mmCIF file of C-alpha atoms in Angstrom:
data_model
loop_
_atom_site.group_PDB
_atom_site.id
_atom_site.type_symbol
_atom_site.label_atom_id
_atom_site.label_comp_id
_atom_site.label_asym_id
_atom_site.label_seq_id
_atom_site.Cartn_x
_atom_site.Cartn_y
_atom_site.Cartn_z
ATOM 1 C CA UNK A 1 9.758 33.738 56.985
ATOM 2 C CA UNK A 2 9.600 29.949 56.643
ATOM 3 C CA UNK A 3 12.301 28.036 58.462
ATOM 4 C CA UNK A 4 13.658 25.114 56.393
ATOM 5 C CA UNK A 5 14.087 21.801 58.210
ATOM 6 C CA UNK A 6 17.118 19.646 57.448
ATOM 7 C CA UNK A 7 18.247 16.217 58.650
ATOM 8 C CA UNK A 8 21.734 15.908 60.113
ATOM 9 C CA UNK A 9 23.878 12.813 59.643
ATOM 10 C CA UNK A 10 23.191 11.746 63.236
ATOM 11 C CA UNK A 11 19.434 11.748 62.613
ATOM 12 C CA UNK A 12 18.692 14.954 64.478
ATOM 13 C CA UNK A 13 16.393 17.546 62.956
ATOM 14 C CA UNK A 14 18.092 20.853 62.325
ATOM 15 C CA UNK A 15 15.856 23.929 61.949
ATOM 16 C CA UNK A 16 17.750 26.496 59.905
ATOM 17 C CA UNK A 17 17.064 30.090 60.901
ATOM 18 C CA UNK A 18 17.710 32.859 58.367
ATOM 19 C CA UNK A 19 17.245 30.740 55.266
ATOM 20 C CA UNK A 20 19.264 33.156 53.212
ATOM 21 C CA UNK A 21 22.438 31.835 54.873
ATOM 22 C CA UNK A 22 21.582 28.154 54.558
ATOM 23 C CA UNK A 23 24.369 27.382 52.094
ATOM 24 C CA UNK A 24 26.942 27.991 54.802
ATOM 25 C CA UNK A 25 25.101 25.852 57.345
ATOM 26 C CA UNK A 26 24.593 22.532 55.574
ATOM 27 C CA UNK A 27 26.230 21.122 52.424
ATOM 28 C CA UNK A 28 23.688 20.946 49.581
ATOM 29 C CA UNK A 29 24.413 17.365 48.381
ATOM 30 C CA UNK A 30 23.433 15.836 51.727
ATOM 31 C CA UNK A 31 20.105 17.641 51.698
ATOM 32 C CA UNK A 32 19.181 16.362 48.263
ATOM 33 C CA UNK A 33 20.058 12.755 49.126
ATOM 34 C CA UNK A 34 17.815 12.753 52.194
ATOM 35 C CA UNK A 35 14.898 14.201 50.258
ATOM 36 C CA UNK A 36 15.176 11.621 47.525
ATOM 37 C CA UNK A 37 15.225 8.747 50.017
ATOM 38 C CA UNK A 38 12.104 9.999 51.812
ATOM 39 C CA UNK A 39 10.275 10.679 48.563
ATOM 40 C CA UNK A 40 11.083 7.250 47.153
ATOM 41 C CA UNK A 41 10.006 5.543 50.362
ATOM 42 C CA UNK A 42 6.522 7.054 50.134
ATOM 43 C CA UNK A 43 6.143 6.890 46.357
ATOM 44 C CA UNK A 44 3.154 4.570 46.814
ATOM 45 C CA UNK A 45 1.283 7.192 48.811
ATOM 46 C CA UNK A 46 2.170 9.928 46.325
ATOM 47 C CA UNK A 47 0.826 7.833 43.443
ATOM 48 C CA UNK A 48 -2.488 7.224 45.224
ATOM 49 C CA UNK A 49 -2.728 10.888 46.254
ATOM 50 C CA UNK A 50 -2.211 11.905 42.620
ATOM 51 C CA UNK A 51 -5.102 9.645 41.587
ATOM 52 C CA UNK A 52 -7.296 10.944 44.403
ATOM 53 C CA UNK A 53 -6.367 14.448 43.287
ATOM 54 C CA UNK A 54 -8.155 13.838 39.997
ATOM 55 C CA UNK A 55 -11.417 13.347 41.903
ATOM 56 C CA UNK A 56 -13.637 16.323 42.664
ATOM 57 C CA UNK A 57 -14.118 17.231 46.330
ATOM 58 C CA UNK A 58 -13.692 14.392 48.853
ATOM 59 C CA UNK A 59 -11.243 16.344 51.018
ATOM 60 C CA UNK A 60 -12.070 14.326 54.132
ATOM 61 C CA UNK A 61 -11.817 11.061 52.182
ATOM 62 C CA UNK A 62 -8.369 12.016 50.887
ATOM 63 C CA UNK A 63 -7.285 12.828 54.433
ATOM 64 C CA UNK A 64 -8.631 9.506 55.724
ATOM 65 C CA UNK A 65 -6.799 7.510 53.033
ATOM 66 C CA UNK A 66 -3.549 9.184 54.073
ATOM 67 C CA UNK A 67 -4.261 8.386 57.733
ATOM 68 C CA UNK A 68 -4.891 4.720 56.888
ATOM 69 C CA UNK A 69 -1.598 4.654 54.971
ATOM 70 C CA UNK A 70 0.241 6.194 57.944
ATOM 71 C CA UNK A 71 -1.375 3.753 60.348
ATOM 72 C CA UNK A 72 -0.297 0.708 58.337
ATOM 73 C CA UNK A 73 3.173 2.124 57.633
ATOM 74 C CA UNK A 74 3.935 2.999 61.255
ATOM 75 C CA UNK A 75 2.619 -0.357 62.489
ATOM 76 C CA UNK A 76 5.105 -2.036 60.155
ATOM 77 C CA UNK A 77 7.876 0.107 61.632
ATOM 78 C CA UNK A 78 6.735 -0.794 65.169
ATOM 79 C CA UNK A 79 6.719 -4.472 64.264
ATOM 80 C CA UNK A 80 10.245 -4.196 62.873
ATOM 81 C CA UNK A 81 11.315 -2.538 66.135
ATOM 82 C CA UNK A 82 9.848 -5.376 68.192
ATOM 83 C CA UNK A 83 6.943 -3.297 69.519
ATOM 84 C CA UNK A 84 3.328 -4.376 69.932
ATOM 85 C CA UNK A 85 1.091 -3.655 66.951
ATOM 86 C CA UNK A 86 -2.069 -5.637 67.557
ATOM 87 C CA UNK A 87 -4.258 -7.028 64.811
ATOM 88 C CA UNK A 88 -4.844 -4.672 61.913
ATOM 89 C CA UNK A 89 -8.471 -5.215 61.024
ATOM 90 C CA UNK A 90 -8.971 -3.210 57.818
ATOM 91 C CA UNK A 91 -12.605 -3.953 57.038
ATOM 92 C CA UNK A 92 -14.405 -0.710 56.192
ATOM 93 C CA UNK A 93 -17.775 0.927 55.948
ATOM 94 C CA UNK A 94 -18.616 3.536 53.306
ATOM 95 C CA UNK A 95 -21.616 5.723 54.147
ATOM 96 C CA UNK A 96 -23.118 8.006 51.535
ATOM 97 C CA UNK A 97 -25.701 8.556 48.836
ATOM 98 C CA UNK A 98 -25.455 7.172 45.263
ATOM 99 C CA UNK A 99 -22.875 8.621 42.894
ATOM 100 C CA UNK A 100 -20.552 10.018 45.575
ATOM 101 C CA UNK A 101 -17.488 7.995 44.527
ATOM 102 C CA UNK A 102 -17.619 5.017 46.886
ATOM 103 C CA UNK A 103 -16.723 2.370 44.286
ATOM 104 C CA UNK A 104 -13.936 4.528 42.827
ATOM 105 C CA UNK A 105 -12.339 5.004 46.246
ATOM 106 C CA UNK A 106 -12.666 1.273 46.998
ATOM 107 C CA UNK A 107 -10.665 0.485 43.845
ATOM 108 C CA UNK A 108 -7.945 2.972 44.840
ATOM 109 C CA UNK A 109 -7.720 1.479 48.326
ATOM 110 C CA UNK A 110 -7.313 -1.978 46.804
ATOM 111 C CA UNK A 111 -4.483 -0.639 44.664
ATOM 112 C CA UNK A 112 -2.837 1.069 47.657
ATOM 113 C CA UNK A 113 -3.017 -2.026 49.869
ATOM 114 C CA UNK A 114 -1.661 -4.226 47.092
ATOM 115 C CA UNK A 115 1.361 -1.967 46.649
ATOM 116 C CA UNK A 116 1.900 -1.956 50.434
ATOM 117 C CA UNK A 117 1.788 -5.792 50.470
ATOM 118 C CA UNK A 118 -1.307 -5.752 52.676
ATOM 119 C CA UNK A 119 -3.279 -7.521 49.935
ATOM 120 C CA UNK A 120 -1.742 -10.071 47.580
ATOM 121 C CA UNK A 121 -3.848 -9.005 44.562
ATOM 122 C CA UNK A 122 -5.765 -5.818 45.354
ATOM 123 C CA UNK A 123 -8.661 -6.610 42.998
ATOM 124 C CA UNK A 124 -12.251 -5.526 43.660
ATOM 125 C CA UNK A 125 -15.232 -7.889 43.687
ATOM 126 C CA UNK A 126 -18.520 -5.963 43.571
ATOM 127 C CA UNK A 127 -21.635 -7.576 44.958
ATOM 128 C CA UNK A 128 -25.198 -6.821 46.054
ATOM 129 C CA UNK A 129 -27.933 -8.704 47.864
ATOM 130 C CA UNK A 130 -28.807 -10.967 44.910
ATOM 131 C CA UNK A 131 -25.205 -12.175 44.711
ATOM 132 C CA UNK A 132 -25.224 -13.379 48.327
ATOM 133 C CA UNK A 133 -28.763 -14.446 49.175
ATOM 134 C CA UNK A 134 -29.915 -17.852 47.967
ATOM 135 C CA UNK A 135 -33.312 -19.463 47.519
ATOM 136 C CA UNK A 136 -33.206 -22.222 50.127
ATOM 137 C CA UNK A 137 -31.550 -23.100 53.439
ATOM 138 C CA UNK A 138 -27.807 -23.481 53.050
ATOM 139 C CA UNK A 139 -27.733 -21.897 49.596
ATOM 140 C CA UNK A 140 -26.978 -18.410 50.956
ATOM 141 C CA UNK A 141 -24.006 -19.515 53.023
ATOM 142 C CA UNK A 142 -22.510 -21.268 50.003
ATOM 143 C CA UNK A 143 -23.026 -18.258 47.701
ATOM 144 C CA UNK A 144 -21.463 -15.968 50.289
ATOM 145 C CA UNK A 145 -18.479 -18.272 50.801
ATOM 146 C CA UNK A 146 -17.962 -18.452 47.028
ATOM 147 C CA UNK A 147 -17.872 -14.652 46.802
ATOM 148 C CA UNK A 148 -15.397 -14.414 49.668
ATOM 149 C CA UNK A 149 -13.234 -17.014 47.941
ATOM 150 C CA UNK A 150 -13.163 -14.846 44.800
ATOM 151 C CA UNK A 151 -12.224 -11.829 46.906
ATOM 152 C CA UNK A 152 -9.264 -13.490 48.664
ATOM 153 C CA UNK A 153 -6.240 -11.253 48.149
ATOM 154 C CA UNK A 154 -8.450 -8.269 47.409
ATOM 155 C CA UNK A 155 -11.613 -6.433 48.407
ATOM 156 C CA UNK A 156 -15.220 -7.627 48.581
ATOM 157 C CA UNK A 157 -17.371 -4.524 48.047
ATOM 158 C CA UNK A 158 -21.057 -4.962 48.933
ATOM 159 C CA UNK A 159 -23.228 -2.032 47.887
ATOM 160 C CA UNK A 160 -26.570 -1.363 49.584
ATOM 161 C CA UNK A 161 -25.452 -3.853 52.247
ATOM 162 C CA UNK A 162 -28.343 -2.849 54.522
ATOM 163 C CA UNK A 163 -30.691 -4.719 52.173
ATOM 164 C CA UNK A 164 -29.356 -7.960 53.679
ATOM 165 C CA UNK A 165 -31.222 -7.160 56.888
ATOM 166 C CA UNK A 166 -34.540 -6.034 55.475
ATOM 167 C CA UNK A 167 -36.333 -9.364 55.468
ATOM 168 C CA UNK A 168 -36.335 -10.013 59.207
ATOM 169 C CA UNK A 169 -35.383 -13.142 61.141
ATOM 170 C CA UNK A 170 -36.710 -15.634 58.580
ATOM 171 C CA UNK A 171 -35.049 -13.984 55.593
ATOM 172 C CA UNK A 172 -31.938 -15.630 54.141
ATOM 173 C CA UNK A 173 -30.177 -12.259 54.286
ATOM 174 C CA UNK A 174 -29.458 -12.906 57.966
ATOM 175 C CA UNK A 175 -27.631 -16.084 56.975
ATOM 176 C CA UNK A 176 -25.455 -14.011 54.621
ATOM 177 C CA UNK A 177 -24.644 -11.567 57.442
ATOM 178 C CA UNK A 178 -23.702 -14.386 59.824
ATOM 179 C CA UNK A 179 -21.460 -15.972 57.182
ATOM 180 C CA UNK A 180 -19.753 -12.651 56.474
ATOM 181 C CA UNK A 181 -19.112 -12.043 60.183
ATOM 182 C CA UNK A 182 -17.494 -15.461 60.589
ATOM 183 C CA UNK A 183 -15.180 -15.067 57.604
ATOM 184 C CA UNK A 184 -14.296 -11.467 58.493
ATOM 185 C CA UNK A 185 -12.688 -12.888 61.614
ATOM 186 C CA UNK A 186 -11.308 -16.163 60.246
ATOM 187 C CA UNK A 187 -9.795 -14.573 57.108
ATOM 188 C CA UNK A 188 -9.271 -10.990 58.260
ATOM 189 C CA UNK A 189 -5.753 -10.856 56.852
ATOM 190 C CA UNK A 190 -6.694 -12.498 53.544
ATOM 191 C CA UNK A 191 -9.325 -10.082 52.233
ATOM 192 C CA UNK A 192 -11.004 -6.784 53.115
ATOM 193 C CA UNK A 193 -14.759 -6.376 53.306
ATOM 194 C CA UNK A 194 -16.239 -2.980 52.467
ATOM 195 C CA UNK A 195 -19.934 -2.483 53.144
ATOM 196 C CA UNK A 196 -21.528 0.534 51.477
ATOM 197 C CA UNK A 197 -24.887 2.269 51.620
ATOM 198 C CA UNK A 198 -26.958 5.172 52.920
ATOM 199 C CA UNK A 199 -25.824 6.472 56.320
ATOM 200 C CA UNK A 200 -29.022 5.871 58.319
ATOM 201 C CA UNK A 201 -29.682 2.466 56.804
ATOM 202 C CA UNK A 202 -26.111 1.345 57.488
ATOM 203 C CA UNK A 203 -26.397 2.380 61.148
ATOM 204 C CA UNK A 204 -29.514 0.225 61.469
ATOM 205 C CA UNK A 205 -27.808 -2.636 59.636
ATOM 206 C CA UNK A 206 -24.963 -2.644 62.179
ATOM 207 C CA UNK A 207 -27.454 -3.170 64.986
ATOM 208 C CA UNK A 208 -28.699 -6.452 63.452
ATOM 209 C CA UNK A 209 -25.648 -8.463 64.480
ATOM 210 C CA UNK A 210 -23.724 -7.703 67.692
ATOM 211 C CA UNK A 211 -20.472 -8.760 66.047
ATOM 212 C CA UNK A 212 -20.696 -6.340 63.132
ATOM 213 C CA UNK A 213 -19.965 -2.935 64.657
ATOM 214 C CA UNK A 214 -16.618 -3.810 66.246
ATOM 215 C CA UNK A 215 -15.326 -5.329 63.024
ATOM 216 C CA UNK A 216 -15.357 -2.059 61.074
ATOM 217 C CA UNK A 217 -12.658 0.201 62.548
ATOM 218 C CA UNK A 218 -12.567 2.412 59.465
ATOM 219 C CA UNK A 219 -15.647 4.388 58.425
ATOM 220 C CA UNK A 220 -15.654 6.729 55.432
ATOM 221 C CA UNK A 221 -18.459 9.282 55.090
ATOM 222 C CA UNK A 222 -19.089 10.389 51.500
ATOM 223 C CA UNK A 223 -20.889 13.763 51.400
ATOM 224 C CA UNK A 224 -23.111 14.856 48.524
ATOM 225 C CA UNK A 225 -21.499 17.106 45.916
ATOM 226 C CA UNK A 226 -22.257 20.821 45.813
ATOM 227 C CA UNK A 227 -23.567 22.400 42.598
ATOM 228 C CA UNK A 228 -20.124 23.773 41.755
ATOM 229 C CA UNK A 229 -18.529 20.367 42.369
ATOM 230 C CA UNK A 230 -21.111 18.747 40.090
ATOM 231 C CA UNK A 231 -20.316 21.352 37.415
ATOM 232 C CA UNK A 232 -16.622 20.552 37.823
ATOM 233 C CA UNK A 233 -17.356 16.837 37.399
ATOM 234 C CA UNK A 234 -19.361 17.556 34.232
ATOM 235 C CA UNK A 235 -16.646 19.778 32.743
ATOM 236 C CA UNK A 236 -13.980 17.144 33.425
ATOM 237 C CA UNK A 237 -16.090 14.502 31.701
ATOM 238 C CA UNK A 238 -16.571 16.792 28.709
ATOM 239 C CA UNK A 239 -12.876 17.697 28.518
ATOM 240 C CA UNK A 240 -11.976 14.013 28.497
ATOM 241 C CA UNK A 241 -14.377 13.502 25.582
ATOM 242 C CA UNK A 242 -13.122 16.700 23.838
ATOM 243 C CA UNK A 243 -16.357 18.637 24.257
ATOM 244 C CA UNK A 244 -17.141 21.990 25.839
ATOM 245 C CA UNK A 245 -20.268 23.846 26.971
ATOM 246 C CA UNK A 246 -21.421 27.099 25.432
ATOM 247 C CA UNK A 247 -22.032 29.904 27.945
ATOM 248 C CA UNK A 248 -25.798 29.427 27.689
ATOM 249 C CA UNK A 249 -25.475 25.675 28.120
ATOM 250 C CA UNK A 250 -23.234 26.101 31.172
ATOM 251 C CA UNK A 251 -25.723 28.488 32.758
ATOM 252 C CA UNK A 252 -28.642 26.177 31.977
ATOM 253 C CA UNK A 253 -26.882 23.132 33.438
ATOM 254 C CA UNK A 254 -25.887 24.977 36.631
ATOM 255 C CA UNK A 255 -29.449 26.245 37.149
ATOM 256 C CA UNK A 256 -30.857 22.771 36.551
ATOM 257 C CA UNK A 257 -28.500 21.120 39.034
ATOM 258 C CA UNK A 258 -29.339 23.725 41.670
ATOM 259 C CA UNK A 259 -33.047 23.051 41.101
ATOM 260 C CA UNK A 260 -32.685 19.264 41.246
ATOM 261 C CA UNK A 261 -30.608 19.370 44.426
ATOM 262 C CA UNK A 262 -33.210 21.610 46.057
ATOM 263 C CA UNK A 263 -36.247 19.576 45.063
ATOM 264 C CA UNK A 264 -34.898 16.016 45.310
ATOM 265 C CA UNK A 265 -34.414 13.964 48.438
ATOM 266 C CA UNK A 266 -30.714 13.188 49.104
ATOM 267 C CA UNK A 267 -31.288 9.483 48.593
ATOM 268 C CA UNK A 268 -32.973 9.931 45.205
ATOM 269 C CA UNK A 269 -30.329 12.172 43.633
ATOM 270 C CA UNK A 270 -27.377 10.243 42.196
ATOM 271 C CA UNK A 271 -24.783 13.046 42.269
ATOM 272 C CA UNK A 272 -21.921 12.354 39.847
ATOM 273 C CA UNK A 273 -23.859 9.546 38.208
ATOM 274 C CA UNK A 274 -26.678 11.984 37.439
ATOM 275 C CA UNK A 275 -24.260 14.408 35.762
ATOM 276 C CA UNK A 276 -22.709 11.608 33.703
ATOM 277 C CA UNK A 277 -26.126 10.553 32.430
ATOM 278 C CA UNK A 278 -26.957 14.152 31.433
ATOM 279 C CA UNK A 279 -23.631 14.518 29.611
ATOM 280 C CA UNK A 280 -23.995 11.242 27.710
ATOM 281 C CA UNK A 281 -27.570 11.996 26.609
ATOM 282 C CA UNK A 282 -26.637 15.542 25.625
ATOM 283 C CA UNK A 283 -23.722 14.358 23.494
ATOM 284 C CA UNK A 284 -26.111 12.105 21.567
ATOM 285 C CA UNK A 285 -28.596 14.969 21.180
ATOM 286 C CA UNK A 286 -25.842 17.216 19.817
ATOM 287 C CA UNK A 287 -24.853 14.535 17.315
ATOM 288 C CA UNK A 288 -28.429 14.308 16.063
ATOM 289 C CA UNK A 289 -28.702 18.099 15.741
ATOM 290 C CA UNK A 290 -25.474 18.354 13.725
ATOM 291 C CA UNK A 291 -26.543 15.480 11.501
ATOM 292 C CA UNK A 292 -29.871 17.141 10.707
ATOM 293 C CA UNK A 293 -28.174 20.490 10.089
ATOM 294 C CA UNK A 294 -25.332 18.885 8.096
ATOM 295 C CA UNK A 295 -23.021 21.098 10.146
ATOM 296 C CA UNK A 296 -19.551 19.620 10.703
ATOM 297 C CA UNK A 297 -17.497 22.691 11.546
ATOM 298 C CA UNK A 298 -14.820 21.865 14.134
ATOM 299 C CA UNK A 299 -16.140 24.420 16.642
ATOM 300 C CA UNK A 300 -19.655 23.001 16.363
ATOM 301 C CA UNK A 301 -18.371 19.444 16.670
ATOM 302 C CA UNK A 302 -16.944 20.162 20.117
ATOM 303 C CA UNK A 303 -19.635 22.516 21.469
ATOM 304 C CA UNK A 304 -22.737 21.486 23.396
ATOM 305 C CA UNK A 305 -25.418 24.181 23.217
ATOM 306 C CA UNK A 306 -28.282 24.741 25.625
ATOM 307 C CA UNK A 307 -30.702 23.090 23.187
ATOM 308 C CA UNK A 308 -28.586 19.919 23.319
ATOM 309 C CA UNK A 309 -28.909 19.440 27.083
ATOM 310 C CA UNK A 310 -31.191 16.541 27.955
ATOM 311 C CA UNK A 311 -32.445 16.248 31.539
ATOM 312 C CA UNK A 312 -34.260 13.233 33.058
ATOM 313 C CA UNK A 313 -38.024 13.617 33.404
#
């Protein structure tokens, strides 16, 4: 039998044996008050967890977000108690293939850190190589500084960050990396940099500048979705749009996803993004079919049939 845990007035933890007799051990009102205080104190975490809960899979990511929350929260408690906390460098690296939820999680982290007063705004600035790399000497550093300026108070999210190191020593991408490294240190408490990309490419990218690796204490690995997780993503998208799949359509989509995952390289398959594209094209195909058939029955309006499914070539 579970053993309820209660807090005494003196702060001690009281483990109540024989839960059936708990009413005689501790007055009920005191229990409820303690629970409410604890719940209210961590309402921020609960809100973020609820949003993460709407995402398919990502169990390790959800666990990591909670660990980051705990780390920041306890460091604040240590600081209040006069204990050493050290610098909290919160720059991150997201490793994973396309369509695995990296941008979505980055937005949620920005929201979490804003509510915890770690970031003053919590907004997300998305960028790629073309947004940082200029056309002449000095241009790249200025473009990179301008982006960082926009990200102050929030998160600068650079997707496919490894592309900055592809051009070699004479490429302006190296200038962008050097500028990022400098500002990561100088303004580490003013913004958070998240670099994202394929796992192997990101590992190589870190080796290009000796100062990069140590500046990313938090690394999130985003695994590819399984076929069932991809089906779940598709069904959630359809439910939100007030559509449903017929049994034949559901079977056809599941078989197709299994085939694509087996025959595609991990880097070429866009996971959730792929499913979204299929759903959007299939909805348009269904609309055309109903228009040609002049069929506007409610059941038909919400049902996607196997003939409606449109898969990329």
